XYZ file of C-alpha atoms in Angstrom:
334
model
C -0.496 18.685 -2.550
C -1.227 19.255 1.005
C -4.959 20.718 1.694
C -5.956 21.866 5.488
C -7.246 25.184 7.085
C -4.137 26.421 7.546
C -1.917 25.038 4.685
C 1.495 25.877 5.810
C 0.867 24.680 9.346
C -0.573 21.437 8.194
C 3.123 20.893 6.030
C 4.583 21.315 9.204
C 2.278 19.233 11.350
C 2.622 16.070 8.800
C 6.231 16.215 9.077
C 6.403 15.979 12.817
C 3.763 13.345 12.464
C 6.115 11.686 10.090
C 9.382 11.505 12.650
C 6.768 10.313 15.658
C 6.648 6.991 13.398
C 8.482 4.686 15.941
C 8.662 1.944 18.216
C 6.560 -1.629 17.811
C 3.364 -2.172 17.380
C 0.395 -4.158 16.802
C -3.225 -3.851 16.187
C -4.446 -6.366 18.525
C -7.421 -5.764 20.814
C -5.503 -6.452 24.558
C -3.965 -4.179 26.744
C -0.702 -3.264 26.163
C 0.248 -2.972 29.778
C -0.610 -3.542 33.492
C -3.366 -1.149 34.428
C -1.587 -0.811 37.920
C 1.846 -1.244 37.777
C 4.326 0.684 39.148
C 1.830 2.739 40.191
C 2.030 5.333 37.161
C -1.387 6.421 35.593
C -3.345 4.348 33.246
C -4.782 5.783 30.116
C -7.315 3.743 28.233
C -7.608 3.874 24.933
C -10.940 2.403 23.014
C -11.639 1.911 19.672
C -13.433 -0.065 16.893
C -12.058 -2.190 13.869
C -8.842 -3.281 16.488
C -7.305 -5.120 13.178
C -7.446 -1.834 10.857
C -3.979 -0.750 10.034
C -5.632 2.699 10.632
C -5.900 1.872 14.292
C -2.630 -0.362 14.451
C -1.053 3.288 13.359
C -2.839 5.523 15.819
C -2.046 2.946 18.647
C 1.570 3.076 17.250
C 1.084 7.050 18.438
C -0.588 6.316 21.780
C 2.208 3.421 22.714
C 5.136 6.106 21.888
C 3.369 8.907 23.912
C 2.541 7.012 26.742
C 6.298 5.395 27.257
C 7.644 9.283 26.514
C 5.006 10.631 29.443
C 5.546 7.339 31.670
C 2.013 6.149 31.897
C 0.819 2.849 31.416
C -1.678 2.349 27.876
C -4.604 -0.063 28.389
C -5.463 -0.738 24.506
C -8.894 -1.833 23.788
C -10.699 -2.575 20.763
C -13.525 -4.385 18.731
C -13.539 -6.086 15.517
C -16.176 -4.202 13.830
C -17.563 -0.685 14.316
C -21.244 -2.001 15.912
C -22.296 0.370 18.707
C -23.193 -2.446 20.789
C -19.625 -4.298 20.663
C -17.884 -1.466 21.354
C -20.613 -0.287 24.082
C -19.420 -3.568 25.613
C -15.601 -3.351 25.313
C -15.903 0.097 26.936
C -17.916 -0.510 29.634
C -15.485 -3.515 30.569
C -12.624 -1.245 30.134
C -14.216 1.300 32.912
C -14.661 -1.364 35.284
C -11.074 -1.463 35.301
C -11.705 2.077 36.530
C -8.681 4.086 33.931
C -7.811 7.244 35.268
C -8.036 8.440 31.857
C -9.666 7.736 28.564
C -9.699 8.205 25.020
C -12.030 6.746 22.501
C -13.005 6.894 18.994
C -16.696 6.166 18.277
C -18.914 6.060 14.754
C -21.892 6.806 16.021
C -21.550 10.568 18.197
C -24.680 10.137 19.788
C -24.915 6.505 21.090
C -22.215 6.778 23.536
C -22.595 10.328 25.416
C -24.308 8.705 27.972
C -21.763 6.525 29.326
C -19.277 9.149 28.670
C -21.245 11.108 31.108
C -20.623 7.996 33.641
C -17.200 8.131 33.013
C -15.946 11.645 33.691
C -18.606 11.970 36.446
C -15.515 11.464 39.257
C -13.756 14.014 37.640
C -11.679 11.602 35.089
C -10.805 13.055 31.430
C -11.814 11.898 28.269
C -10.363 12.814 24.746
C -11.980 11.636 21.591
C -9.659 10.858 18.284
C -10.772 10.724 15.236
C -14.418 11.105 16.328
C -16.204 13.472 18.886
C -19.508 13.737 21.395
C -22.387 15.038 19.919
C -22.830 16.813 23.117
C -19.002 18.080 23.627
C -19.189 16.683 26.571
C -15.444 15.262 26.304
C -12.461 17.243 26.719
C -10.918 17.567 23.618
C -11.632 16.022 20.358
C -8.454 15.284 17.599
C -9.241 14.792 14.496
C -8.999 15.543 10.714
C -11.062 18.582 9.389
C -13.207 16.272 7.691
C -15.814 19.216 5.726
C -12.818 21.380 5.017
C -10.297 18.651 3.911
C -13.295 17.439 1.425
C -14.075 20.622 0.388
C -11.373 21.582 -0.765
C -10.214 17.836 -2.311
C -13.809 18.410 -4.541
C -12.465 21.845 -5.509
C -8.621 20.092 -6.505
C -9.613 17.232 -8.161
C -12.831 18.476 -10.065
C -10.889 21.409 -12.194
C -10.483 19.197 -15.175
C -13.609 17.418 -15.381
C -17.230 18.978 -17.046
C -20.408 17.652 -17.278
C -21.713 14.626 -16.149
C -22.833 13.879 -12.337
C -21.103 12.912 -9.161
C -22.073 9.958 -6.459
C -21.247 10.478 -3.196
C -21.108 6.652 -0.559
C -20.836 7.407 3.333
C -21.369 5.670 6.164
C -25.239 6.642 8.169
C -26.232 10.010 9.442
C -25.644 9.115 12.726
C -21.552 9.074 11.983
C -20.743 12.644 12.139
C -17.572 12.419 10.362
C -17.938 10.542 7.595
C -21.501 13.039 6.863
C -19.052 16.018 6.842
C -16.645 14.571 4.771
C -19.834 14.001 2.228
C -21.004 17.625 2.768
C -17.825 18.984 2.163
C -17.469 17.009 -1.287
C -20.349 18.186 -1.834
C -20.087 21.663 -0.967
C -16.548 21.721 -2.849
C -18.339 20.107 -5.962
C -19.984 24.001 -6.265
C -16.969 25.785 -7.642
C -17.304 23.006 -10.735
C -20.218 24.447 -11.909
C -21.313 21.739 -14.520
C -21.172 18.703 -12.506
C -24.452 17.202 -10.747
C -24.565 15.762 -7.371
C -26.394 12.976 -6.984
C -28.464 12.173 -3.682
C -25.761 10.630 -1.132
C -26.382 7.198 -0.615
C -25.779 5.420 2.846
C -23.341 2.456 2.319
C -22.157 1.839 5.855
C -18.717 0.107 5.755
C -20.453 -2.211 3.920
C -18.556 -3.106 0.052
C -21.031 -5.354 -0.973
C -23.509 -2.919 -0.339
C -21.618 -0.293 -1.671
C -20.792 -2.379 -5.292
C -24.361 -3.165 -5.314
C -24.964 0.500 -5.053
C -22.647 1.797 -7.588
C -23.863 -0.507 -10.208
C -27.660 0.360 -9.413
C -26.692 3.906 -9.997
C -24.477 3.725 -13.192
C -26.898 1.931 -14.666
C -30.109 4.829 -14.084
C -26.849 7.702 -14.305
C -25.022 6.706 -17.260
C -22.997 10.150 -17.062
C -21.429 9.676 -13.901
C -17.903 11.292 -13.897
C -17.051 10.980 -10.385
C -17.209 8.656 -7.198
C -16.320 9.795 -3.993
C -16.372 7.558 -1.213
C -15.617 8.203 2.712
C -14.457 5.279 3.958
C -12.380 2.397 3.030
C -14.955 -0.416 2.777
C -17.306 1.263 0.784
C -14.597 2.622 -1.760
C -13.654 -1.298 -2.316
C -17.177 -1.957 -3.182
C -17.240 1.196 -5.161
C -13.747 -0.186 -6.710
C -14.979 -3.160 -7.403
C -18.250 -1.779 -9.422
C -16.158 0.404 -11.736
C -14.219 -2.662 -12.596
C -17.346 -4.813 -13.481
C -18.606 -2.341 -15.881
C -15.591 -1.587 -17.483
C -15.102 2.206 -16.005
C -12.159 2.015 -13.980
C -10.251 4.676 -14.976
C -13.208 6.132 -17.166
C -15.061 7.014 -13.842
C -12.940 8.895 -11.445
C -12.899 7.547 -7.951
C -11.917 9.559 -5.147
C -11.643 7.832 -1.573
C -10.837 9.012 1.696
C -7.695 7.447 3.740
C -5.117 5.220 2.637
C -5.303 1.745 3.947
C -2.174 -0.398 1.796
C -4.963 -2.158 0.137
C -6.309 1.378 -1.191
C -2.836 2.547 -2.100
C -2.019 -0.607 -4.103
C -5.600 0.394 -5.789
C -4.273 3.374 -6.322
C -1.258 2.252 -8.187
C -3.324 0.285 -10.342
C -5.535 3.656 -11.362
C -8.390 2.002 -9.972
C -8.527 5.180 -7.323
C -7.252 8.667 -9.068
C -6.707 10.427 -5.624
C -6.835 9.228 -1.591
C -7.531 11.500 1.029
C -5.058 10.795 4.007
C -5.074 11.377 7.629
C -3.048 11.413 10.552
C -3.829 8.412 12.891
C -0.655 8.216 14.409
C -0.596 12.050 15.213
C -4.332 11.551 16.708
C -3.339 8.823 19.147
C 0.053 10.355 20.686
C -1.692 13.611 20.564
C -4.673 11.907 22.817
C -2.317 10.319 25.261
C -0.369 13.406 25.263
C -2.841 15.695 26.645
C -4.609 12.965 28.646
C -1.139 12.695 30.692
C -0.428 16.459 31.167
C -3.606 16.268 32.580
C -3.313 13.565 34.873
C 0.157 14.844 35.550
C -1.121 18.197 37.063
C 0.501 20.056 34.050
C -2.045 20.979 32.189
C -5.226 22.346 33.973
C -8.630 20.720 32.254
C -9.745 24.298 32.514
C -6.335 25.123 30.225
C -8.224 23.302 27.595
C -10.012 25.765 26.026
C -10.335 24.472 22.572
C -13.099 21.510 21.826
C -11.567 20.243 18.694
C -7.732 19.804 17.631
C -7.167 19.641 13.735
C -4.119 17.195 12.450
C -2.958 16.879 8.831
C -4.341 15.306 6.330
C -2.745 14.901 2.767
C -4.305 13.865 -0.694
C -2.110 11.103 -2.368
C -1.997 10.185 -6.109
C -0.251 7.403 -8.319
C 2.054 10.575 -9.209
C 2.949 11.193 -5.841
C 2.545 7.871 -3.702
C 5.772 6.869 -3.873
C 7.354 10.050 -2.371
C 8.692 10.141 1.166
C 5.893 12.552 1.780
C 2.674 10.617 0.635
C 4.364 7.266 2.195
C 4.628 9.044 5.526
C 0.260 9.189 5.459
C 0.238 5.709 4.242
C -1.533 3.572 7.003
C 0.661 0.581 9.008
C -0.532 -2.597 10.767
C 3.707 -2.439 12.268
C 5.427 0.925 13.414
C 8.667 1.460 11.983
């Protein structure tokens, strides 16, 4: 089942992603390259969680576009997804004075400022998988997050009646992850009988989000449905089902598809994964920072803020087709 604004295009978009998928990679937090060698141009690339096989597949993207535009990738990233680590990661990665920059952030607000520092000379910035608050940055690439929730609530809801629905995200300050609740939550409307509970703000926390879980099937005993929009807190959400007895019982809907989630998955303790397109958002990034750089494409050429990129829902029926594997996150490109 593929899912996006534009349905047809999005088919097509996942399958280019799909033959992108080469080259080796890893998901460690050094650069990948000499910032001056050569003397090509050096895009930097910053982002959180460095051992995520999310990121290790969106730098698997970056690495291939930057060796198919001959620029040299400066890959920096943080264990966790703290403002303040990353904060410091990218402020020692503009030191080294990039002459372009992509970054993915969780919270849109904290980091405008220094994005303002960094494209004061003139230097672009692209955001993947996350965007300014301000739209101060060139282009963002990213999944539809609303609309690709949306209309998973509307998919995945047409069986189910009565009963109420939790929703686990991250903090209001991550713009993402709050439209990918919203748009649940808006596509929970065309149900009719189901009840949305208030959302409750997990972080990528899974302790937090088990302890939450089994605070609120204990005061909601008619819970149907669990959606969750991120990884961590769909483990903790997981891992509450399973203590009291409802996996399977309770439907659990999570978004992305980290291999720990899909082997979830097979187990039925997740009915249905919501999958994006790292790999697409980091070549994509690199791409346009290059034409850029490369006098190619004008900044002023850029005329659109935000870039969508497929997304995909997988289920135990269809995880093991060449399809849903191709949205199926990698620590090692292949």
């Amino acid at each position: 089942m593929m899912f996006g604004r534009r349905n047809s295009g999005m088919a097509i978009g996942a399958l280019a992603a799909v033959g992108l998928l080469v080259s080796g990679c890893s998901s460690s937090g050094t650069a990948d390259s000499s910032s001056t060698s050569g003397g090509k141009k050096t895009i930097a690339f910053v982002t959180p969680q460095n051992t995520n096989p999310y990121y290790g597949t969106m730098k698997c993207g970056a690495q291939d576009a930057a060796k198919k535009n001959d620029v040299n990738l400066l890959w920096q990233g943080t264990a966790s997804t703290e403002t303040a680590d990353e904060m410091n990661v990218l402020n020692s990665v503009m030191a080294k004075k990039p002459d372009g920059m992509s970054m993915t952030v969780w919270d849109n607000t904290a980091f405008n400022a220094v994005a303002h520092q960094y494209m004061a000379g003139g230097a672009p910035l692209v955001t993947a998988d996350s965007l300014l608050s301000d739209n101060s940055m060139l282009q963002s690439i990213r999944t539809d997050s609303f609309g690709s929730s949306r209309d998973a609530a509307k998919d995945l809801t047409k069986n189910i009646t009565g009963g109420s629905v939790l929703i686990l995200t991250d903090k209001p300050g991550n713009q993402i992850q709050m439209a990918r609740a919203n748009g649940f939550k808006e596509g929970l409307k065309s149900n009719g009988s189901l009840k949305t509970l208030d959302i409750q703000y997990v972080g990528s926390d899974s302790a937090k989000a088990s302890s939450t879980v089994s605070s609120a099937l204990a005061a909601n005993p008619g819970i149907k449905l669990v959606f969750t929009t991120n990884d961590a807190a769909g483990t903790g959400a997981s891992n509450a089902l399973r203590a009291a007895k409802q996996t399977g019982k309770t439907t659990l809907v999570g978004y992305d598809t980290e291999p720990a989630q899909v082997d979830q998955l097979r187990k039925g303790e997740y009915q249905a994964l919501i999958a994006q397109s790292p790999y697409q958002m980091g070549y994509d990034a690199v791409s346009l920072l290059a034409d850029v750089l490369s006098g190619k494409t004008k900044k002023s050429d850029v005329t659109e803020k935000t870039k969508y990129t497929p997304w995909y829902i997988v289920t135990k029926a269809n995880v093991d087709t060449a399809k849903a594997q191709s949205f199926v996150y990698k620590n090692q490109c292949n």
